[in-house]
Structure formats: C-alpha cells, structure tokens
Coordinates of C-alpha atoms in Angstrom, one line a residue:
M1 CA 0.3 25.6 2.8
E2 CA 2.1 27.9 0.4
K3 CA 3.2 31.4 1.0
N4 CA 5.2 33.6 -1.4
D5 CA 5.9 30.4 -3.5
I6 CA 7.3 28.7 -0.5
L7 CA 5.9 25.5 1.0
I8 CA 5.2 25.7 4.8
N9 CA 4.5 22.7 7.0
I10 CA 1.5 23.2 9.2
D11 CA 1.2 19.7 10.4
S12 CA 2.2 20.0 14.1
Q13 CA 2.7 16.3 14.4
A14 CA 5.2 16.0 11.5
P15 CA 8.3 16.8 13.7
N16 CA 7.3 14.1 16.2
K17 CA 6.8 11.5 13.4
A18 CA 10.1 12.3 12.0
A19 CA 11.8 12.2 15.5
K20 CA 10.2 8.8 16.2
E21 CA 11.6 7.4 13.1
W22 CA 15.0 8.9 13.8
L23 CA 15.1 7.6 17.3
A24 CA 13.9 4.1 16.4
S25 CA 16.5 3.8 13.7
G26 CA 19.4 4.6 16.0
G27 CA 19.6 8.4 15.5
L28 CA 21.1 8.8 19.0
G29 CA 23.9 6.3 18.2
F30 CA 21.9 3.3 19.5
V31 CA 18.6 1.6 18.9
P32 CA 16.3 2.0 22.0
D33 CA 15.3 -1.2 23.8
Y34 CA 11.9 0.5 24.4
L35 CA 10.4 3.6 22.8
K36 CA 7.0 5.1 23.8
A37 CA 5.5 8.2 22.4
E38 CA 3.2 10.7 24.4
Y39 CA 4.6 9.7 27.8
T40 CA 3.2 11.1 31.0
Y41 CA 5.4 11.5 34.1
E42 CA 3.8 12.9 37.2
D43 CA 2.0 16.1 35.9
S44 CA 4.0 16.5 32.7
R45 CA 3.7 15.0 29.2
F46 CA 6.7 14.3 27.2
D47 CA 6.9 13.5 23.4
F48 CA 9.0 10.4 24.1
Y49 CA 10.2 8.0 26.7
L50 CA 13.0 5.5 25.8
E51 CA 15.1 2.9 27.6
Y52 CA 18.5 1.8 26.4
Q53 CA 20.4 -0.7 28.6
K54 CA 19.8 0.7 32.1
E55 CA 19.3 4.3 31.0
R56 CA 15.9 6.0 30.9
W57 CA 15.3 9.1 28.8
L58 CA 12.5 11.7 28.5
I59 CA 12.6 13.6 25.2
E60 CA 10.8 16.7 24.1
V61 CA 10.7 17.6 20.4
S62 CA 10.6 21.2 19.3
S63 CA 10.2 22.8 15.9
Y64 CA 10.1 26.2 14.6
F65 CA 9.3 28.1 11.4
Y66 CA 12.1 29.9 9.6
A67 CA 11.8 31.7 6.3
K68 CA 14.2 34.0 4.5
Y69 CA 12.8 36.3 1.9
K70 CA 14.6 38.2 -0.7
N71 CA 14.0 41.9 -0.8
A72 CA 12.3 41.8 2.6
A73 CA 11.8 45.2 4.2

C-alpha cells in the first residue's frame, strides 16, 4: 500500500516471516536445535517455540507502523 508517496507494509505475516529467518540463521547468537512457528502452550498461542541445548524459549513477535511526515500539522 502507498500513502503520501511512502510504501506501507500491510502484510501482517511479514514480521513473523522475517523473524523466523532471523531466528533460524542464528540471530540470537545461536542456531536453534528446534524451531516451531505458531506454538500453543496451555491457553496461549506464541509466534515461536525454540529449543537450544537444554533451554526452551517462547517468543512473541511485535511490529508497529511508524511514519514521519514533513510539514505535518
């Protein structure tokens, strides 16, 4: 989508796709032994579950929209 000559991402899954690639490639300083997207724990859903050595992680990804306009009132 474009607004005021600025491209805006409206794909709500894009941040999770980028996060998965980042996590899988060692973005946290290690490559997980196991990585699963859309993980359910009890009554909650998390974006990612990963295991590394004996550690278990639940990860939630957030994104936000930020735009700075010149001459904004």
